[in-house]
Amino acid sequence: MYRFCPKIHMRAYPINEYPCKTKKAAAIMHMIMNNLDPAVAQFSQELVTYGGNGQVFSNWAQFWLVMHYLSVMTEEQTLVIYSGHPLGLFPSHSGAPRVVITNGMMIPNYSSRKDYEKMFALGVTMYGQMTAGSYCYIGPQGIVHGTVLTILNAGRRYLGLDDLTGKVFVTSGLGGMSGAQAKAATIVGCIGVIADVDKNALVKRHKQGWLMETTKSLDECIHRIRKARKDKETLSLGYHGNIVDLWERLVEEYEKTGDLLVDLGSDQTSCHNPFSGGYYPVQLPFAEANEMLSNDPETFRQLIQESLRRQVAAINKLSDNGMFFWDYGNAFLLEAQRAGADVGQKGGSGTEFRYPSYVQHIMGDIFSLGFGPFRWVCTSTDPCDLAVTDQIAATVMEEIITQGVRDVVKKQYNDNIRWIQEAGKHNLVVGSQARILYSDQRGRISIAVSINRAVAAGKVKGPVVISRDHHDVSGTDSPYRETSNIYDGSAFCADMAVQNFVGDAFRGATWVALHNGGGVGWWPDVVGQATETLFIQLSAQWRKIGV
């Protein structure tokens, strides 16, 4: 199918340049091409947007078929897509979704990595990650924002600090989503040290300005950590090497000097896919590891599991002496457990770990307030439109605060106002003109209505796509991630995500997607548009307002 790979420059074009019979279809085409933009996608030629294997489609023939269907679709038709396969245009009505997507819907008894890989090889299923196969990825900005909030609230919970100046955060991964960690560290104002074995990932993030410095020397890495701590610098330092080596060196420094050089730690390697390039063994250089991955996958698997055991052993030593570590929902602890590493919670069940997930101890408190991701894309591609919508969002949140909210809610609004202000300064747009923030229902409705009015008044020059991601309240059933802080047993049930998907479909969403995460979770995505006429109705409150 590579012969169908487009020769055009793949990017999100202005919505008016797409051939269409409905602007909703043009908006979807805009989002699909953004997901495949080489500046955005991890492996654009493989239709992989992020996470190592999170795809938009399985092959380029599917891309052409979907784009054709969207170009001829009317307001009385719905395109149905099954794991990348377009099944055709079906009769519907103007209030129905224009596109309905499912990805990776494996029968539970066969929802395992082995069976999935077989079905994927046969071309009958596809892993859509969260926002790859739902056409909602907005580049690493989305995870930058989530990581900013995670680090800020980790500092509050673990260190009792609102100001993280001089504090060190060590993690790994500079790829599709994990690359956000470098920029998040600078926005927060801490010292972020991020390891990656792939030199290309470090070069890319350094050119973007997301990494301030890079080094391949562990000695230099330790020297810069010490200096930055002493001088209370804001620093994002990329270490070109294996994260296991870095963790073990930090242990060595502690044992030699008594200096604990790291305050907060996590991991964002693609451990949901550890044996196919998502995690690399410490025993081999990068190139040799890739050769072994192709030629001797069983030995590669053994080395990966040994590396996981070594990484956990180092983390455990540092944690026992005052560092705070959390799992970032990338299946790191799960794969470490499968490798025989000491990650189990003493006295706990087999599904409980000694370290919390980022939801359990950090983001779960935010979710419990009703705050979750609210994202939008200005389909005109004009940066001025994004600046206008940024100002709208900040103004709306400031007005809500002046009207009176609880202190815990006020703190979240202020974090997001600060985010909007910083996002513009840090040039976070990669690909489409997009923004993300976290808000509760009150803020979402007010921001969406204000954007809708701005489009109608011509202050924003084109339709605005409004979406969310997997962190949205009730949006995902994943017991090691979004529902890891639910203890009544329902964390292992997927009803919530399915009900969310079905309900959004008949409440006016422009397109909806339901994904299975290969046994680790289910999640829906819902997308609508704000334009001259109402394309989405999020709640009865919209109708009461008369928008």
XYZ file of C-alpha atoms in Angstrom:
547
model
C 0.000 0.000 0.000
C 3.027 2.317 0.128
C 2.452 3.046 -3.558
C -0.570 5.088 -2.462
C 1.470 7.340 -0.163
C 0.509 10.926 -1.155
C 3.067 13.076 -2.924
C 1.496 16.251 -1.497
C 2.860 18.179 1.463
C 0.935 16.551 4.312
C -0.320 19.193 6.743
C -3.536 20.817 7.992
C -4.633 23.166 5.188
C -7.122 26.005 5.697
C -10.617 24.558 5.826
C -11.779 26.461 2.740
C -9.233 24.614 0.574
C -10.866 21.211 1.066
C -13.444 20.042 -1.506
C -16.634 19.296 0.392
C -20.411 19.513 0.563
C -20.385 20.208 4.311
C -17.851 22.130 6.398
C -18.038 19.413 9.028
C -16.431 16.977 6.592
C -13.795 19.568 5.665
C -12.950 20.006 9.353
C -12.439 16.247 9.688
C -10.119 16.237 6.654
C -8.199 19.119 8.242
C -7.730 17.093 11.432
C -6.754 13.872 9.617
C -4.016 15.635 7.679
C -2.758 17.288 10.835
C -2.404 13.850 12.460
C -0.246 12.771 9.486
C 1.867 15.929 9.209
C 5.564 14.833 9.480
C 6.116 17.741 11.890
C 3.405 16.267 14.120
C 3.399 12.500 13.524
C 6.016 10.172 14.947
C 6.224 7.969 11.810
C 4.150 9.770 9.221
C 4.969 7.347 6.395
C 3.610 4.500 8.556
C 0.506 6.551 9.441
C 1.668 6.425 13.096
C 0.897 9.629 14.960
C 2.430 8.837 18.361
C 3.172 6.134 20.924
C 5.139 3.929 18.535
C 2.064 2.280 17.003
C -0.897 4.649 17.399
C -2.227 4.902 13.846
C -4.649 7.099 11.946
C -5.247 4.335 9.385
C -3.626 0.974 8.656
C -2.582 1.902 5.113
C -2.653 4.706 2.550
C -5.480 3.203 0.499
C -7.739 3.740 3.512
C -6.580 7.363 3.688
C -7.616 8.021 0.061
C -10.972 6.269 0.460
C -11.817 8.201 3.634
C -10.835 11.528 2.088
C -12.998 10.747 -0.963
C -16.019 9.837 1.159
C -15.619 13.034 3.184
C -15.388 15.153 0.046
C -18.769 13.908 -1.270
C -20.595 13.483 2.063
C -23.790 15.442 2.735
C -25.488 16.510 5.978
C -27.728 13.433 5.671
C -24.922 10.876 5.661
C -22.583 9.270 8.193
C -19.240 7.651 7.381
C -18.589 4.478 9.395
C -14.955 3.502 10.004
C -13.942 0.138 11.470
C -10.289 0.026 12.623
C -9.178 2.209 9.719
C -11.472 0.573 7.150
C -14.100 2.945 5.721
C -17.298 0.917 5.395
C -19.089 3.577 3.365
C -21.595 6.406 3.673
C -24.849 5.485 5.412
C -28.120 7.458 5.496
C -28.542 9.520 8.677
C -29.649 13.078 9.521
C -28.103 16.478 10.184
C -28.050 15.969 13.956
C -26.182 12.656 13.698
C -22.377 12.339 13.750
C -20.773 12.737 10.352
C -18.218 10.045 11.258
C -18.413 7.112 13.695
C -15.116 5.345 14.428
C -14.174 2.186 16.308
C -10.608 0.923 16.754
C -9.218 -2.296 18.206
C -12.542 -3.770 19.318
C -11.165 -7.187 20.275
C -13.377 -9.858 21.856
C -12.356 -9.858 25.580
C -10.936 -13.392 25.544
C -8.641 -12.307 22.703
C -7.785 -8.807 23.881
C -4.134 -9.680 24.445
C -0.952 -8.424 22.831
C -0.346 -11.753 21.073
C -3.835 -11.958 19.571
C -3.917 -8.253 18.734
C -0.626 -8.441 16.850
C -1.949 -11.377 14.839
C -5.194 -9.556 13.999
C -3.267 -6.388 13.121
C -0.993 -8.372 10.807
C -4.096 -9.777 9.125
C -5.360 -6.234 8.634
C -8.589 -6.693 10.569
C -7.894 -4.442 13.558
C -5.819 -1.376 14.425
C -4.460 0.345 17.513
C -5.674 3.947 17.428
C -4.032 5.048 20.691
C -6.225 7.825 22.135
C -6.253 10.697 19.649
C -4.459 9.147 16.649
C -7.282 6.987 15.332
C -9.894 9.560 16.330
C -8.157 12.361 14.353
C -7.885 14.623 17.407
C -4.132 14.823 18.047
C -2.884 18.397 18.427
C 0.822 17.651 18.600
C 2.729 17.347 21.858
C 1.042 20.490 23.216
C -1.746 18.389 24.727
C 0.649 16.330 26.805
C 2.755 19.435 27.590
C -0.292 20.898 29.302
C -1.104 17.665 31.134
C 2.515 17.305 32.214
C 2.634 20.909 33.454
C -0.401 20.247 35.665
C 1.001 16.889 36.781
C 4.376 18.326 37.834
C 2.774 21.357 39.535
C 0.401 19.188 41.530
C 3.075 16.575 42.263
C 5.120 19.371 43.835
C 2.145 20.380 45.951
C 1.355 16.838 47.069
C 4.813 15.326 47.534
C 7.005 18.329 48.337
C 4.444 20.747 49.774
C 5.608 23.399 47.308
C 3.927 25.682 44.792
C 7.312 26.875 43.541
C 9.549 24.117 42.099
C 12.586 26.325 41.460
C 15.761 24.249 41.987
C 13.866 20.937 42.180
C 14.901 18.091 39.882
C 12.493 15.966 37.827
C 14.035 12.909 36.112
C 12.198 10.920 33.458
C 12.639 9.357 30.026
C 11.243 9.688 26.532
C 11.431 12.549 24.027
C 9.264 11.078 21.273
C 5.707 11.815 20.171
C 4.017 12.517 23.493
C 6.901 12.119 25.918
C 8.786 14.973 24.230
C 6.427 17.285 26.070
C 8.252 16.677 29.326
C 11.134 18.962 28.374
C 8.915 21.946 27.630
C 6.735 21.278 30.677
C 9.796 21.457 32.947
C 10.725 24.912 31.657
C 7.166 26.229 31.963
C 6.953 24.959 35.555
C 10.405 26.365 36.319
C 12.102 23.222 37.602
C 15.135 21.227 36.398
C 13.972 18.546 33.980
C 16.367 15.778 32.957
C 15.002 13.538 30.208
C 16.804 10.528 28.753
C 16.300 9.047 25.288
C 18.340 6.503 23.333
C 17.290 7.939 19.962
C 19.523 10.839 18.951
C 16.959 12.008 16.390
C 14.419 12.614 19.160
C 16.877 14.800 21.092
C 17.886 16.753 17.981
C 14.227 17.352 17.080
C 13.303 18.652 20.543
C 16.461 20.770 20.744
C 15.737 22.386 17.366
C 12.191 23.096 18.510
C 13.607 24.849 21.550
C 11.922 22.400 23.896
C 15.261 21.058 25.145
C 17.605 23.778 26.326
C 20.702 21.557 26.378
C 21.745 18.026 25.419
C 24.612 15.778 26.450
C 25.715 12.186 25.881
C 27.988 12.222 28.933
C 26.718 10.982 32.295
C 29.477 12.979 34.007
C 28.308 16.174 32.291
C 24.704 15.320 33.098
C 25.458 15.008 36.825
C 27.573 18.183 36.739
C 24.710 20.174 35.160
C 22.206 18.846 37.689
C 24.423 19.921 40.573
C 25.066 23.363 39.079
C 21.417 23.980 38.202
C 20.333 22.989 41.720
C 22.901 25.309 43.271
C 22.053 28.248 40.988
C 18.280 27.481 40.993
C 18.217 27.498 37.203
C 15.282 26.568 35.047
C 16.672 23.825 32.819
C 15.523 21.140 30.409
C 18.463 18.803 29.826
C 18.326 15.939 27.345
C 20.564 12.954 28.107
C 21.388 10.915 25.011
C 21.563 7.506 26.569
C 19.570 4.845 28.328
C 17.421 5.880 31.279
C 18.613 2.829 33.238
C 22.192 4.141 33.138
C 20.981 7.512 34.407
C 18.978 6.062 37.307
C 21.894 3.811 38.321
C 24.320 6.750 38.204
C 21.997 8.780 40.453
C 22.062 5.878 42.934
C 25.869 5.786 42.712
C 26.077 9.531 43.428
C 23.807 9.140 46.454
C 25.827 6.240 47.843
C 29.139 8.091 47.340
C 28.168 11.561 48.528
C 24.843 11.274 50.324
C 23.379 13.796 47.847
C 19.904 12.936 46.612
C 20.036 14.690 43.234
C 16.450 13.990 42.199
C 13.217 15.094 43.891
C 10.559 13.807 41.485
C 10.687 10.938 39.021
C 8.583 9.206 36.405
C 8.860 7.418 33.052
C 7.280 7.996 29.640
C 8.830 5.317 27.480
C 6.233 3.515 25.329
C 5.960 0.561 27.698
C 2.565 -0.371 26.293
C 4.704 -1.630 23.390
C 8.010 -2.616 25.069
C 9.171 -5.401 22.764
C 8.674 -3.584 19.465
C 10.736 -0.456 20.032
C 8.807 1.223 22.844
C 11.573 0.503 25.381
C 15.243 -0.228 24.728
C 17.645 -2.530 26.620
C 20.457 -0.889 28.537
C 22.900 -3.649 27.564
C 23.146 -2.645 23.889
C 23.762 0.528 21.860
C 20.692 1.801 20.011
C 21.691 0.523 16.555
C 22.607 -2.947 17.822
C 19.364 -3.120 19.772
C 17.395 -2.398 16.599
C 19.247 -5.188 14.790
C 18.453 -7.625 17.594
C 14.811 -6.505 17.583
C 14.608 -7.628 13.948
C 16.840 -10.711 14.048
C 16.475 -12.144 17.558
C 13.271 -10.876 19.167
C 13.283 -13.466 21.961
C 16.714 -12.397 23.268
C 15.620 -8.780 22.826
C 12.617 -9.496 25.056
C 14.856 -11.035 27.739
C 17.175 -8.006 27.722
C 14.199 -5.650 27.980
C 12.912 -7.448 31.050
C 16.369 -7.428 32.661
C 16.587 -3.670 31.981
C 13.189 -3.108 33.586
C 14.323 -4.987 36.704
C 17.486 -2.869 36.905
C 15.588 0.379 36.407
C 13.106 -0.455 39.155
C 15.898 -1.490 41.545
C 17.548 1.923 41.120
C 14.249 3.799 41.481
C 13.445 1.832 44.632
C 16.740 2.822 46.268
C 16.222 6.497 45.539
C 12.584 6.356 46.575
C 13.521 4.754 49.894
C 15.671 7.814 50.528
C 13.216 10.582 49.730
C 12.534 10.739 45.986
C 8.895 10.619 44.884
C 8.104 8.478 41.840
C 4.845 7.930 39.985
C 3.733 5.823 37.037
C 2.660 7.920 34.046
C 0.075 5.460 32.792
C 2.400 4.080 30.112
C 2.258 0.518 31.551
C 5.779 0.915 32.989
C 4.911 -0.669 36.339
C 2.763 -3.325 34.686
C 5.567 -4.428 32.357
C 8.103 -4.199 35.182
C 5.881 -6.481 37.252
C 5.641 -8.947 34.371
C 9.451 -8.849 34.172
C 9.714 -9.810 37.862
C 10.744 -6.403 39.207
C 9.958 -5.444 42.806
C 7.022 -3.122 42.162
C 4.228 -4.839 44.081
C 2.428 -3.115 46.942
C 3.279 -4.979 50.141
C 0.101 -6.637 51.342
C -1.752 -5.528 48.215
C -3.369 -7.501 45.428
C -1.599 -8.392 42.203
C -2.907 -5.225 40.569
C -1.613 -2.842 43.260
C 1.827 -1.269 42.939
C 4.180 0.349 45.439
C 4.103 3.540 43.368
C 0.883 5.352 42.506
C -0.248 6.181 39.024
C -0.352 9.866 38.198
C -4.140 9.662 38.424
C -4.226 8.111 41.897
C -2.153 10.739 43.672
C -2.053 13.742 41.367
C -4.566 14.169 38.547
C -7.369 12.231 40.222
C -7.975 15.140 42.594
C -8.394 17.432 39.568
C -10.711 15.003 37.799
C -12.818 14.768 40.946
C -13.501 18.501 40.643
C -14.916 17.911 37.163
C -11.855 19.393 35.446
C -10.652 17.768 32.251
C -9.254 18.558 28.808
C -10.998 21.133 26.638
C -9.236 21.511 23.285
C -9.866 23.523 20.170
C -8.404 23.911 16.678
C -8.794 27.022 14.519
C -9.361 25.551 11.066
C -8.523 28.810 9.299
C -4.866 28.012 10.226
C -4.477 31.714 11.071
C -2.422 32.275 14.272
C -4.477 35.413 14.884
C -7.577 33.264 15.345
C -5.758 31.243 17.985
C -4.693 34.430 19.778
C -8.314 35.627 19.820
C -9.581 32.328 21.237
C -6.769 32.292 23.828
C -7.896 35.709 25.029
C -11.524 34.566 25.098
C -10.655 31.528 27.242
C -8.507 33.502 29.697
C -11.153 36.208 30.048
C -13.925 33.673 30.653
C -11.953 31.919 33.405
C -11.050 35.226 35.064
C -14.721 36.244 35.049
C -15.761 32.936 36.617
C -13.243 33.471 39.431
C -14.602 36.963 40.142
C -18.121 35.497 40.361
C -16.940 33.254 43.202
C -15.673 29.663 43.285
C -14.198 27.375 45.948
C -10.487 27.779 46.675
C -9.586 24.370 45.185
C -11.464 25.266 42.001
C -9.914 28.744 41.914
C -6.440 27.187 42.061
C -7.218 25.066 38.987
C -8.599 28.032 37.059
C -5.505 30.064 37.930
C -3.216 27.226 36.789
C -4.977 27.220 33.424
C -4.940 30.999 33.068
C -1.191 30.836 33.705
C -0.978 28.042 31.105
C -2.761 30.109 28.441
C -0.409 33.018 29.095
C 2.706 30.823 28.978
C 1.571 28.770 25.967
C 1.664 31.792 23.682
C 5.170 32.720 24.859
C 6.594 29.230 24.394
C 5.511 28.651 20.769
C 3.741 25.393 21.545
C 1.868 25.111 18.262
C 3.118 22.218 16.145
C 0.899 21.600 13.145
C -2.632 22.955 13.458
C -3.464 26.168 15.312
C -4.585 24.400 18.470
C -4.872 24.980 22.184
C -5.758 22.916 25.244
C -6.730 23.771 28.791
C -8.511 22.023 31.650
C -11.889 23.222 32.803
C -15.031 22.078 34.557
C -18.493 22.136 32.955
C -19.103 25.764 33.844
C -15.926 26.919 32.148
C -16.311 24.663 29.089
C -19.806 25.852 28.314
C -18.887 29.506 28.784
C -15.744 29.258 26.643
C -17.504 27.295 23.882
C -20.418 29.748 23.737
C -18.002 32.701 23.628
C -15.985 31.112 20.796
C -19.215 30.345 18.935
C -20.252 33.983 19.174
C -16.793 35.144 18.053
C -17.040 32.980 14.913
C -20.561 34.253 14.199
C -19.378 37.854 14.606
C -16.397 37.345 12.301
C -13.826 37.890 15.057
C -12.598 34.348 14.339
C -12.297 33.762 10.600
C -13.206 30.070 10.356
C -14.918 27.187 12.159
C -13.346 25.970 15.394
C -13.116 22.254 16.155
C -13.779 21.556 19.836
C -12.642 18.235 21.263
C -11.244 16.528 24.330
C -8.885 13.651 25.055
C -8.750 10.525 27.195
C -8.324 12.488 30.438
C -11.832 13.835 30.248
C -14.106 13.072 33.184
C -15.849 9.712 32.526
C -13.998 9.500 29.214
C -11.837 6.436 29.823
C -11.993 3.093 31.616
C -8.364 2.138 32.257
C -7.507 0.578 35.645
C -3.806 1.533 35.518
C -4.498 5.075 34.339
C -7.681 7.152 34.380
C -9.700 4.886 36.690
C -6.807 3.747 38.890
C -8.202 5.667 41.873
C -11.540 3.804 41.824
C -11.579 0.953 44.298
C -15.090 -0.558 44.144
C -14.147 -2.972 41.344
C -15.681 -0.934 38.519
C -12.236 0.222 37.384
C -12.104 -3.061 35.455
C -15.418 -2.470 33.662
C -15.758 -0.552 30.381
C -19.409 0.522 30.607
C -18.566 4.170 31.337
C -16.533 4.710 28.162
C -19.072 2.901 25.976
C -21.988 4.840 27.438
C -20.041 8.062 26.905
C -19.464 7.226 23.250
C -23.080 6.245 22.606
C -24.517 9.214 24.492
C -22.326 11.755 22.722
C -23.369 10.299 19.365
C -27.011 11.202 19.903
C -26.298 14.478 21.727
C -24.985 16.210 18.622
C -21.263 15.446 18.322
C -19.809 15.907 14.837
C -17.723 12.742 15.117
C -17.195 10.113 17.799
C -14.635 7.346 18.322
C -14.416 4.329 20.624
C -11.053 2.618 21.168
C -9.868 -0.502 22.929
C -6.356 -0.183 24.308
C -5.301 -3.810 23.953
C -6.529 -4.901 27.350
C -5.405 -1.829 29.337
C -8.442 0.394 28.746
C -11.281 1.689 26.594
C -11.831 5.321 25.683
C -14.173 7.430 23.570
C -13.416 10.703 21.819
C -16.067 13.260 20.947
C -15.655 16.239 18.664
C -17.840 19.142 17.596
C -17.480 22.463 15.865
C -18.247 26.035 16.766
C -19.253 27.958 13.663
C -21.882 30.329 12.346
C -24.609 27.788 13.129
C -24.719 25.438 16.071
C -23.159 22.075 15.298
C -22.954 20.789 18.865
C -25.250 20.883 21.845
C -23.326 19.851 24.921
C -26.161 20.185 27.398
C -29.590 21.605 27.991
C -27.861 24.790 29.130
C -26.811 25.506 25.546
C -30.411 25.425 24.383
C -31.532 27.634 27.257
C -28.918 30.211 26.287
C -30.330 30.137 22.756
C -26.982 29.893 20.990
